[in-house]
């Protein structure tokens, strides 16, 4: 079992013992998503793959929060925000804008990217480095801005 999966299972046990139902529900959601992917693909996920699952869950929560805010559903926004906060506890430390810009410029130099057609090459290099540490949509926008300049 990978370190992150073990950490999540240990947190689940602790939440059960302390009878923290809201936290336990979110941890069960995370464990279920991991297990679902393992069953679907017939593999055991490593830490990088678990981070990818958590990253996907984070993106879903952010989209839901946006939609619920538009609909004026504060109760649902609060629930999604709580889930998002719990999920983010298990993601790596987010990158600062400066760190992200350095990585983008390095990837552009490495791939000799000059136009928007080279964006896929740049993303291919960056994605494994930044998975779970930044929003991929904002990363894409930053790369577009640098390549179109």
CSV table of C-alpha atoms in Angstrom, one decimal, residues 62-126:
chain,number,residue,atom,x,y,z
A,62,UNK,CA,-14.6,23.8,-7.3
A,63,UNK,CA,-17.0,23.5,-10.3
A,64,UNK,CA,-19.9,22.5,-7.9
A,65,UNK,CA,-19.1,25.5,-5.6
A,66,UNK,CA,-19.3,27.8,-8.6
A,67,UNK,CA,-22.6,26.4,-9.7
A,68,UNK,CA,-24.1,26.5,-6.2
A,69,UNK,CA,-23.0,30.1,-5.7
A,70,UNK,CA,-24.7,31.0,-8.9
A,71,UNK,CA,-27.9,29.3,-7.7
A,72,UNK,CA,-27.7,30.9,-4.3
A,73,UNK,CA,-27.4,27.6,-2.4
A,74,UNK,CA,-25.2,28.6,0.6
A,75,UNK,CA,-25.8,25.3,2.4
A,76,UNK,CA,-24.4,23.3,-0.6
A,77,UNK,CA,-21.5,25.7,-1.1
A,78,UNK,CA,-20.5,25.1,2.6
A,79,UNK,CA,-20.7,21.3,2.2
A,80,UNK,CA,-18.6,21.4,-1.0
A,81,UNK,CA,-16.1,23.8,0.6
A,82,UNK,CA,-15.7,21.5,3.6
A,83,UNK,CA,-15.1,18.5,1.2
A,84,UNK,CA,-12.6,20.5,-0.8
A,85,UNK,CA,-10.7,21.5,2.4
A,86,UNK,CA,-10.5,17.9,3.5
A,87,UNK,CA,-9.3,16.7,0.1
A,88,UNK,CA,-6.7,19.4,-0.1
A,89,UNK,CA,-5.1,18.2,3.1
A,90,UNK,CA,-3.8,15.2,1.3
A,91,UNK,CA,-2.5,17.0,-1.8
A,92,UNK,CA,1.1,18.3,-2.0
A,93,UNK,CA,1.8,21.9,-1.1
A,94,UNK,CA,0.5,24.2,-3.8
A,95,UNK,CA,3.1,25.9,-6.0
A,96,UNK,CA,3.5,29.7,-5.7
A,97,UNK,CA,3.0,31.8,-8.8
A,98,UNK,CA,6.8,32.4,-9.0
A,99,UNK,CA,7.6,28.7,-8.7
A,100,UNK,CA,5.0,28.0,-11.4
A,101,UNK,CA,6.4,30.6,-13.8
A,102,UNK,CA,9.9,29.2,-13.4
A,103,UNK,CA,8.7,25.7,-14.2
A,104,UNK,CA,6.7,27.0,-17.3
A,105,UNK,CA,9.7,29.0,-18.6
A,106,UNK,CA,12.0,26.0,-18.1
A,107,UNK,CA,9.5,23.7,-20.0
A,108,UNK,CA,9.1,26.2,-22.8
A,109,UNK,CA,12.9,26.4,-23.2
A,110,UNK,CA,13.3,22.6,-23.0
A,111,UNK,CA,10.7,22.0,-25.7
A,112,UNK,CA,11.8,25.0,-27.8
A,113,UNK,CA,8.1,26.0,-27.9
A,114,UNK,CA,7.4,29.1,-29.9
A,115,UNK,CA,3.7,28.9,-30.9
A,116,UNK,CA,0.4,27.7,-29.6
A,117,UNK,CA,0.9,24.5,-31.5
A,118,UNK,CA,3.7,23.6,-29.1
A,119,UNK,CA,1.5,23.9,-26.1
A,120,UNK,CA,0.9,20.1,-25.8
A,121,UNK,CA,4.6,19.5,-25.5
A,122,UNK,CA,4.9,22.0,-22.7
A,123,UNK,CA,1.9,20.6,-20.9
A,124,UNK,CA,3.3,17.1,-21.3
A,125,UNK,CA,6.4,18.1,-19.4
A,126,UNK,CA,4.7,20.1,-16.8
